[in-house]
Coordinates of C-alpha atoms and ligand atoms in Angstrom, one line a residue:
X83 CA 12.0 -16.9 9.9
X84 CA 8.7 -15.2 9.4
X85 CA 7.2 -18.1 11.1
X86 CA 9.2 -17.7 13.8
X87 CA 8.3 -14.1 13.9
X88 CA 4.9 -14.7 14.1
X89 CA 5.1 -17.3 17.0
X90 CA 6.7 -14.7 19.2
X91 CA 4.6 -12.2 18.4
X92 CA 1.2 -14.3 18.9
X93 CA 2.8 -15.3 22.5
X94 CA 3.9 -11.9 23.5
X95 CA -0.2 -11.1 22.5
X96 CA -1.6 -14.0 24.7
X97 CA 0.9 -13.0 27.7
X98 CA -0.4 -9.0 27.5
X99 CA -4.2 -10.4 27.0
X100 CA -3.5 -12.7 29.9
X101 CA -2.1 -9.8 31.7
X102 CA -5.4 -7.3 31.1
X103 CA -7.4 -10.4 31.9
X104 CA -6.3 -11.0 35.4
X105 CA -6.2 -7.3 36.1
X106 CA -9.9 -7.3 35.1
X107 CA -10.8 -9.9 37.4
X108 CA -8.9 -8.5 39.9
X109 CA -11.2 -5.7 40.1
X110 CA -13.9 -7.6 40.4
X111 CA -12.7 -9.9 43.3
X112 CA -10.4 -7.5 44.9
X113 CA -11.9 -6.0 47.8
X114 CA -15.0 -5.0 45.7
X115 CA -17.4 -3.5 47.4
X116 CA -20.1 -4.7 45.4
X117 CA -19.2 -8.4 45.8
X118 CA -21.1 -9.6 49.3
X119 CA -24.6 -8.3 48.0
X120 CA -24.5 -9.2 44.5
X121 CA -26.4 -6.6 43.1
X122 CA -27.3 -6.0 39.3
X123 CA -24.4 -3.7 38.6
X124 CA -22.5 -6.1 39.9
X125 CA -23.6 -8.3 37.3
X126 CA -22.8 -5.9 34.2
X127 CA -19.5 -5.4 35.4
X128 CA -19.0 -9.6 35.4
X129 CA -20.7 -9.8 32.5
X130 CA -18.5 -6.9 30.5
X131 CA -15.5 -8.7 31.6
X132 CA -16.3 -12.1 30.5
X133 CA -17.4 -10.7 27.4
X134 CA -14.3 -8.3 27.2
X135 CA -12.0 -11.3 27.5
X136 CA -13.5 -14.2 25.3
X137 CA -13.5 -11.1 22.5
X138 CA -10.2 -10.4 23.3
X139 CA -8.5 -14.6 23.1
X140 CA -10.6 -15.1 20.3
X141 CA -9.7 -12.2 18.5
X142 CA -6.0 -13.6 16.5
X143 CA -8.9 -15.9 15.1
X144 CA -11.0 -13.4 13.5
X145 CA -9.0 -10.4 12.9
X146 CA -11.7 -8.4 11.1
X147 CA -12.4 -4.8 11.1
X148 CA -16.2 -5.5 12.7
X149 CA -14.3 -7.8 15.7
X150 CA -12.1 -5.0 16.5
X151 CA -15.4 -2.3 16.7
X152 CA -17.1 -5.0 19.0
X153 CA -13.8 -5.0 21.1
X154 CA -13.1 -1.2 21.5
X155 CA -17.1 -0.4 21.8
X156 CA -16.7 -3.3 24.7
X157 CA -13.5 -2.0 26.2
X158 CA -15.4 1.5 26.1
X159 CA -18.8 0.5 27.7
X160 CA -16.2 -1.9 30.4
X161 CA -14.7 1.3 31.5
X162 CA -18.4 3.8 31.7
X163 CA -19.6 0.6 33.6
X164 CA -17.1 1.1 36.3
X165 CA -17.4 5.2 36.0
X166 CA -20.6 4.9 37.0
X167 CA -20.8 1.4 39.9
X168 CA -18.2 2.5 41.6
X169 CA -18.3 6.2 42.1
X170 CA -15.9 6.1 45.1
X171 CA -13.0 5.3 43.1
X172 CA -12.4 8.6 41.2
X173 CA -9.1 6.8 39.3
X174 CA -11.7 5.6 36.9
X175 CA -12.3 8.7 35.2
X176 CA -8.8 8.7 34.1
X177 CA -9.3 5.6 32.2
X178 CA -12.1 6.8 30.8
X179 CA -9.7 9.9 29.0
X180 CA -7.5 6.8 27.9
X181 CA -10.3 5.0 25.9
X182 CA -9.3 5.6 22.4
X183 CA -5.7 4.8 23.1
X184 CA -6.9 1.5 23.1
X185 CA -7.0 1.7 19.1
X186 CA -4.2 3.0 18.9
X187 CA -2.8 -0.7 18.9
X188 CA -4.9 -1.6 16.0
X189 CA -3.1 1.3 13.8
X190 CA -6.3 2.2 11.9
X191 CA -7.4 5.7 11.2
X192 CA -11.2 4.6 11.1
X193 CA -10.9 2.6 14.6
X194 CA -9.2 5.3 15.8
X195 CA -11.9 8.0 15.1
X196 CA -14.9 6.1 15.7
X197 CA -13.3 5.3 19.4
X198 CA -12.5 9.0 20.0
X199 CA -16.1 10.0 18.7
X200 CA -17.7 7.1 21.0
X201 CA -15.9 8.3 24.0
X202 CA -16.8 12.2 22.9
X203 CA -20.1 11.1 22.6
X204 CA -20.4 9.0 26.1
X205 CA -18.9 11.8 27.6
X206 CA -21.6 14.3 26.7
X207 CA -24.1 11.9 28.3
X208 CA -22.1 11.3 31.2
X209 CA -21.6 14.8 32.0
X210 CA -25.1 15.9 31.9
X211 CA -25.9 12.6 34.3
X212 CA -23.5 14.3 36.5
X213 CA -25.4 17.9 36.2
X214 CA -28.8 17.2 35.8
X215 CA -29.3 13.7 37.6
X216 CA -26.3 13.3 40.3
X217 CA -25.8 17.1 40.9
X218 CA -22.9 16.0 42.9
X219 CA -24.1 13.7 44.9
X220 CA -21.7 10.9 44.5
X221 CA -19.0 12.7 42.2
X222 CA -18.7 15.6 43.9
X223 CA -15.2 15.6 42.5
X224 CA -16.4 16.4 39.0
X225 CA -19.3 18.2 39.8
X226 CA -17.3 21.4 41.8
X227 CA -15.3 21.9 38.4
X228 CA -17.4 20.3 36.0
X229 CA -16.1 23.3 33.3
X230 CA -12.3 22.4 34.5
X231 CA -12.8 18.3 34.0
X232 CA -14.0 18.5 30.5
X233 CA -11.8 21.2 29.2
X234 CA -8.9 18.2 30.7
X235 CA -10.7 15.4 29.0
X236 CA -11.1 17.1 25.5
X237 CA -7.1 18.1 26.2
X238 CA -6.4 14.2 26.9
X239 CA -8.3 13.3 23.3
X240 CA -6.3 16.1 21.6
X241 CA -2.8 14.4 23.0
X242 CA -4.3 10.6 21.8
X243 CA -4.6 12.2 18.7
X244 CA -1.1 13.7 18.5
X245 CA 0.0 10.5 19.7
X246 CA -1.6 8.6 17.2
X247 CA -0.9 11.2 14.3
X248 CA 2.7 10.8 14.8
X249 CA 3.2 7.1 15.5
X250 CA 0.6 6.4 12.2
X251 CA 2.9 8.3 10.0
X252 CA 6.0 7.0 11.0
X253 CA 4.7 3.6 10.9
X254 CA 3.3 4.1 7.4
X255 CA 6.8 6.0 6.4
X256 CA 8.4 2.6 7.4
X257 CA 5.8 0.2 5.8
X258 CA 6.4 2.6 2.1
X259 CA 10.4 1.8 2.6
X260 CA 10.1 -1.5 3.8
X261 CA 8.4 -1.8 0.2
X262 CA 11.0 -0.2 -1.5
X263 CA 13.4 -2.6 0.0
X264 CA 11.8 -5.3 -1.4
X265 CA 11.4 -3.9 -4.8
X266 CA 15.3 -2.8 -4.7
X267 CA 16.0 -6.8 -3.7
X268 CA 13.8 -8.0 -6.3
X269 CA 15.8 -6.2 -9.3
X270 CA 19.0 -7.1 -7.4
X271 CA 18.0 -10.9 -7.9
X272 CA 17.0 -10.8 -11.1
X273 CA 19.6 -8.3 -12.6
X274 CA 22.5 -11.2 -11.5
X275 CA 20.1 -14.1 -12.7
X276 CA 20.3 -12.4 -16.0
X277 CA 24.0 -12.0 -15.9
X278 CA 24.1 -15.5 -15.6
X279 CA 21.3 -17.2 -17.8
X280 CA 21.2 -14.5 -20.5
X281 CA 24.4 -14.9 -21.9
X282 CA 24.8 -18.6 -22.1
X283 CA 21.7 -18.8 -24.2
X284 CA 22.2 -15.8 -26.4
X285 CA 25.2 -17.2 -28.2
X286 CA 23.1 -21.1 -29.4
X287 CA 20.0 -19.2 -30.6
X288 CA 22.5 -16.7 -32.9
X289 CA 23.8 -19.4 -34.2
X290 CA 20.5 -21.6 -34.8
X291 CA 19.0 -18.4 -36.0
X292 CA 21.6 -17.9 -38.8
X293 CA 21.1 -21.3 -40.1
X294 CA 17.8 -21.1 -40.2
X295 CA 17.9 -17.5 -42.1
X296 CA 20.3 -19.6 -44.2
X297 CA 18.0 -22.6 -45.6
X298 CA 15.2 -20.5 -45.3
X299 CA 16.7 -18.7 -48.8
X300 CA 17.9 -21.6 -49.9
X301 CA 16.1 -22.4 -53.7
X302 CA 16.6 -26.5 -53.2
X303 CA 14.4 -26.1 -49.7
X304 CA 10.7 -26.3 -50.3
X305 CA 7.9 -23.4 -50.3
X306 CA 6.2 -25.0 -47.4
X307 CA 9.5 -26.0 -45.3
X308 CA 10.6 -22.1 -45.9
X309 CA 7.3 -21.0 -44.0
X310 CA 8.3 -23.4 -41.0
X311 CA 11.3 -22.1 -40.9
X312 CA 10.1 -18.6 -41.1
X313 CA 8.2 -19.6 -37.9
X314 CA 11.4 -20.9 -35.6
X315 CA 12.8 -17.8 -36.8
X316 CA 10.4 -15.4 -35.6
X317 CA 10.2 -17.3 -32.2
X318 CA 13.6 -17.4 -31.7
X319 CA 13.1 -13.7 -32.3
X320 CA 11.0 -12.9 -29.8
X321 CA 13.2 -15.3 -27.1
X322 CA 16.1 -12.9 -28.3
X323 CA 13.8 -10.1 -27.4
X324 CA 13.5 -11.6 -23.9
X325 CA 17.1 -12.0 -23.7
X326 CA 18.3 -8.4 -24.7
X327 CA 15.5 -7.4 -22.2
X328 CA 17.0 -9.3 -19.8
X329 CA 20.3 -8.0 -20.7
X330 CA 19.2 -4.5 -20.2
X331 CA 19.2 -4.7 -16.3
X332 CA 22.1 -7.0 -15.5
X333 CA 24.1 -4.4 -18.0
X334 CA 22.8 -1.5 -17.6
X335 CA 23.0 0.5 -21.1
X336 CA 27.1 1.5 -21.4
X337 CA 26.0 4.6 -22.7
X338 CA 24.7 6.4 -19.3
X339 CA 25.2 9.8 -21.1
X340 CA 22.0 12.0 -19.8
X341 CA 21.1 15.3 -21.6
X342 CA 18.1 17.3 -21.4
X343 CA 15.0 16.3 -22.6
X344 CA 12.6 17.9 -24.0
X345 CA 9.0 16.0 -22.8
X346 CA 6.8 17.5 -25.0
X347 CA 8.9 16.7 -28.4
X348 CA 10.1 13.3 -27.3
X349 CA 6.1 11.8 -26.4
X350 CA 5.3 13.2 -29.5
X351 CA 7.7 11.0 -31.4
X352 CA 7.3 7.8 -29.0
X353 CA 2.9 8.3 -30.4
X354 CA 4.8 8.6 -33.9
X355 CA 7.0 5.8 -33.4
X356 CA 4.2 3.7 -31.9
X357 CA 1.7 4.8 -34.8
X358 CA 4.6 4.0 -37.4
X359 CA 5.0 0.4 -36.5
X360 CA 1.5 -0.6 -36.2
X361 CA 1.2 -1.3 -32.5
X362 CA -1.9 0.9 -31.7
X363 CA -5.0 -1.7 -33.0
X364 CA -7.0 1.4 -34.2
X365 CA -6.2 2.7 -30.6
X366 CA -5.6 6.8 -30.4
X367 CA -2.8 8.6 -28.3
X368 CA -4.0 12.1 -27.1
X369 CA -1.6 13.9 -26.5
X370 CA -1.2 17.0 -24.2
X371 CA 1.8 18.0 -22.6
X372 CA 3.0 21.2 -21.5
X373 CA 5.9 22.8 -23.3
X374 CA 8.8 23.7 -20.7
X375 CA 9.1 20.0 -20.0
X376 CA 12.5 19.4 -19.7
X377 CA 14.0 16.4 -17.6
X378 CA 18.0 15.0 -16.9
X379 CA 18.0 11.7 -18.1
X380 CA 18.9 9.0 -21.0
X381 CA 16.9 9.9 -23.8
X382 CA 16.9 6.3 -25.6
X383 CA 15.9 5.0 -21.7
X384 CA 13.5 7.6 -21.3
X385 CA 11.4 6.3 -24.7
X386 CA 12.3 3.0 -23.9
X387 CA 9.8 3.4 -20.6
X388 CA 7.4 5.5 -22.4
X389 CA 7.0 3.2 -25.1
X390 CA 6.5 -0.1 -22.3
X391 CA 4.4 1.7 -20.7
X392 CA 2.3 3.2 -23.5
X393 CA 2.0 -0.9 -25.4
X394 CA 0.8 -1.8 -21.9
X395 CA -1.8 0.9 -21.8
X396 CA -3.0 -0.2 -25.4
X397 CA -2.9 -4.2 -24.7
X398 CA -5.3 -3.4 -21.7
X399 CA -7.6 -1.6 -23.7
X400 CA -9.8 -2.5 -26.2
X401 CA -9.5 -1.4 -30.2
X402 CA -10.5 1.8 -30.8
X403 CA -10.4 3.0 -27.3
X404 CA -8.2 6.4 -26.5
X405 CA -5.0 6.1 -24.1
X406 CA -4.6 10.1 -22.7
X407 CA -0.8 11.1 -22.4
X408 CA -0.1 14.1 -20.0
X409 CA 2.5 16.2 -19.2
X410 CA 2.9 18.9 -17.1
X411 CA 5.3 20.6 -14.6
X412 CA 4.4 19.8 -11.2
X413 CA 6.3 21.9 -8.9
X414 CA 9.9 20.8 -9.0
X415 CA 9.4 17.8 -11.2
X416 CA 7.6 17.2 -14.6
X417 CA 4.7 14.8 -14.2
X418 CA 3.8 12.0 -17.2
X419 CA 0.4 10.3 -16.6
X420 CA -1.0 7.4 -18.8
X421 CA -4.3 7.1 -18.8
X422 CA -6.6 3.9 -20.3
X423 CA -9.8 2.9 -19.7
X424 CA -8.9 -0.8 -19.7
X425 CA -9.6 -3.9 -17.8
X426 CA -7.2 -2.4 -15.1
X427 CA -6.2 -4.7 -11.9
X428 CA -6.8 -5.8 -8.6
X429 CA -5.0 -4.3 -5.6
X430 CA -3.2 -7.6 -5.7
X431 CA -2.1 -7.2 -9.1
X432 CA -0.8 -3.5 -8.8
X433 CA 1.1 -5.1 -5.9
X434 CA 2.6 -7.8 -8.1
X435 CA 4.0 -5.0 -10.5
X436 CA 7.4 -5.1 -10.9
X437 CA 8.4 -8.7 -10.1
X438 CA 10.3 -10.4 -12.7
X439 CA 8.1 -12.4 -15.2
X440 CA 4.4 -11.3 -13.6
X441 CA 2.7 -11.2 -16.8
X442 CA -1.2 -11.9 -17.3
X443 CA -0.6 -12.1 -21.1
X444 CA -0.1 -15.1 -23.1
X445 CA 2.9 -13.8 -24.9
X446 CA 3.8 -11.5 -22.3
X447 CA 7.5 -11.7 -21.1
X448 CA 6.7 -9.8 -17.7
X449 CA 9.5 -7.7 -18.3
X450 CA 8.8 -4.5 -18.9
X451 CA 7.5 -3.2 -16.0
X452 CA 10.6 -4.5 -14.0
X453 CA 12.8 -2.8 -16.5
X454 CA 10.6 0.2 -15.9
X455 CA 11.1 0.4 -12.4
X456 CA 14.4 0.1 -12.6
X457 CA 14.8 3.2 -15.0
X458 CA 13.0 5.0 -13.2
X459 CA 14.8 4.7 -9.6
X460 CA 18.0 5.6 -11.2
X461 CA 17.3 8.7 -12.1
X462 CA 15.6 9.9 -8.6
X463 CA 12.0 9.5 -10.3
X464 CA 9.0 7.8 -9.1
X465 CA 6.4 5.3 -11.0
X466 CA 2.9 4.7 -9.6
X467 CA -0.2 2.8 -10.7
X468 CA -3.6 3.5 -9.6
X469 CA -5.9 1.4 -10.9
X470 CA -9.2 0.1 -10.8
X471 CA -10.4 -3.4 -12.0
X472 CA -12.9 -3.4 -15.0
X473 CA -12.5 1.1 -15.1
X474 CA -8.7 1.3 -15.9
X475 CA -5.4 2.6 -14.8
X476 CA -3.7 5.6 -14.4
X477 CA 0.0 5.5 -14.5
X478 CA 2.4 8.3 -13.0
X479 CA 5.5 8.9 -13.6
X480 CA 7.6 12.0 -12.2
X481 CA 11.2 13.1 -12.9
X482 CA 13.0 16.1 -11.2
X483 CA 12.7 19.1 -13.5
X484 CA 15.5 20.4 -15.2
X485 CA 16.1 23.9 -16.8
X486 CA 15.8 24.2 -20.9
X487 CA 20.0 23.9 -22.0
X488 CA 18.3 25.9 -25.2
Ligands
ADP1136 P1 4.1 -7.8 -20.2 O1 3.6 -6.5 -20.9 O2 5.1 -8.4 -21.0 O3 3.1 -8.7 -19.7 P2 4.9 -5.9 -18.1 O4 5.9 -6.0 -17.1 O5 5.0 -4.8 -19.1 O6 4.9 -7.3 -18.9 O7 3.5 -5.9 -17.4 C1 3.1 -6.9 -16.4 C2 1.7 -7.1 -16.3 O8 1.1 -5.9 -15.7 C3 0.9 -7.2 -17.5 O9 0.9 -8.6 -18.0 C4 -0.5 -6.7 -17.2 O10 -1.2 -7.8 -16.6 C5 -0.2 -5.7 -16.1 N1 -0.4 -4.4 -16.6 C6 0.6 -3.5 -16.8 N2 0.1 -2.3 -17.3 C7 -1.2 -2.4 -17.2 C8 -2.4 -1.5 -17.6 N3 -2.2 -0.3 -18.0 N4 -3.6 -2.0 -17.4 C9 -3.8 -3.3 -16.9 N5 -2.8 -4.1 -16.6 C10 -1.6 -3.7 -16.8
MG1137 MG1 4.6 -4.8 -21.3

């Protein structure tokens, strides 16, 4: 389907280029002035147009951010070029206002503000040409109300700018949900492949588990044998680990009871709780949250995220290093940051977050973070990652504030 989608929207794309193309020519051929004699102006303009359209077919090739400045800086010199050769047609100068609309295609805020500063720019020289050099000669039309024409064009760069202001932040809006979707269809999937796979599994490993917690005991088994089977046990452990894990999402805890929370006491006993079972390798919590923390939710969830994302925080990092743990009230909500100055992640990576098994870590189960999100989304909260590769990662969770019950 995507394919699909892509083939109609690269011919639409040849069919407008096509389109711009033979309007270009046009004007050169069409009852051009210029055309009997040849002259060198004549030339630029033939020149701007070939080089306007082999940029513009070759561009689905090379889609780069330095082919689209060649392109708009062509499109822009393309339209000065016929300002100034044909003075006659005064219809140019409109195009000329249009200029950075021409970006507005590409849906960058860069592109966009280097093409209104170029035609800014331009226009400053081409005005004083007008003043200084032409003194109305050929463009009388400008020249009588030279004050009046560039209080329009400045007005026609302010409406781009609207224009592009508003369309940018819808389209970004859109892009922001259309993620969201994704991330909602993802759990969906994996929350019914759970249902499914969990269950049947659960039920052989209890029962290969007890036997093996049964000759493990056993006097008649030997010393060595008992340490194997001390081994299967702890894997099947940690594969019952994975499966209650998995459990979690596809059946949601039955005990949805929320209460208010108190932030500040409940971090405090997730360190405690992390300290307690040895999972910090010399690592240090700091703590610092504000008191009048409070949020709605499952308490048992809520340390349940805190503690994934805390162990993930101290896996990244290396031993000894501090992971920062702040709370604050932010407005309506309470804000949580983790902080750790670990190997962090690529842009790529961040992306990945959330998708069921993505786990860089040999025994990772990729989990956590899904479970995470999930949490997180139903209560009305928000979970973000800002990271950089090699410096570390900042994760931020927010929750709707709630009032103290106490
Ligand atoms: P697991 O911890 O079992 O690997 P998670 O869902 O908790 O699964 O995390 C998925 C992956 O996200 C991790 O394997 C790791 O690569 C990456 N990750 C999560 N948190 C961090 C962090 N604070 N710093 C760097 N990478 C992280
Ligand atoms: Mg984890």
């Amino acid at each position: 389907m995507k394919g699909f989608y892509a083939k109609i929207n690269k011919s639409n794309y040849y069919f407008s280029v096509l389109a711009v193309i033979a309007v270009m020519f046009m004007g050169l051929f069409v009852s051009n002035p210029k055309l009997d004699e040849l002259t060198f102006g004549y030339i630029i303009h033939l020149v701007l147009v070939m080089a306007l359209s082999v940029s513009l077919l070759l561009y689905p090739k090379f889609k780069t951010s330095g082919f689209k400045i060649v392109i708009i800086t062509l499109f822009s010199l393309y339209f000065y070029a016929i300002f100034f050769l044909y003075p006659e047609t005064w219809s140019t100068f409109i195009f000329i206002c249009l200029i950075p609309a021409i970006s507005i295609f590409y849906f960058d805020r860069t592109l966009f503000y280097f093409s209104l500063v170029l035609n800014v720019f331009l226009i400053g020289i081409s005005f004083s040409y007008l003043v200084l050099v032409d003194q109305g000669l050929l463009y009388s039309y400008i020249k009588q109300d030279i004050i009046g024409n560039f209080i329009n064009f400045i007005g026609s760069q302010v409406i781009l700018t609207l224009i592009f202001h508003l369309s940018y932040s819808r389209i970004k809006q859109q892009q922001v949900y259309y993620e969201k979707i994704q991330q909602a269809e993802r759990l969906k999937t994996s929350g019914q492949l759970a249902a499914a796979v969990a269950h049947e599994i659960r039920n052989p490993i209890t029962v290969v588990k007890g036997f093996l917690d049964l000759y493990k005991n056993d006097p008649k088994i030997k010393l060595e044998m008992g340490s194997h089977f001390q081994l299967m046990s702890d894997e099947l452990d940690t594969a019952e680990h994975v499966i209650s894990q998995f459990l979690a999402i596809a059946k949601p805890n039955l005990d949805q009871s929320t209460e208010v929370v108190n932030v500040r006491e409940t971090l405090k006993s997730v360190s405690d709780l992390l300290k307690s079972y040895g999972v910090l390798n010399d690592n240090v919590i700091e703590l610092e949250v504000d008191d009048k923390c409070y949020i709605q939710v499952n308490k048992i969830e809520f340390k349940q995220l805190m503690i994934n994302l805390i162990k993930n925080a101290i896996e990244a990092s290396k031993n000894g290093s501090a992971i920062s743990v702040t709370g604050k009230r932010q407005k309506d909500d309470v804000e949580m940051q983790i902080i750790d100055n670990g190997c962090g992640m690529s842009e790529q990576e961040v992306k990945a977050l959330g998708t069921p098994f993505y786990s860089l870590k040999s025994k990772g189960t990729g989990l956590g973070l899904m479970i995470c999100f999930n949490m997180v989304a139903q209560y009305n909260g928000t979970l973000k990652f800002d990271s950089v590769e090699g410096e570390g990662t900042t994760v931020t969770i927010r929750f709707p504030a709630t009032k103290s019950s106490r």
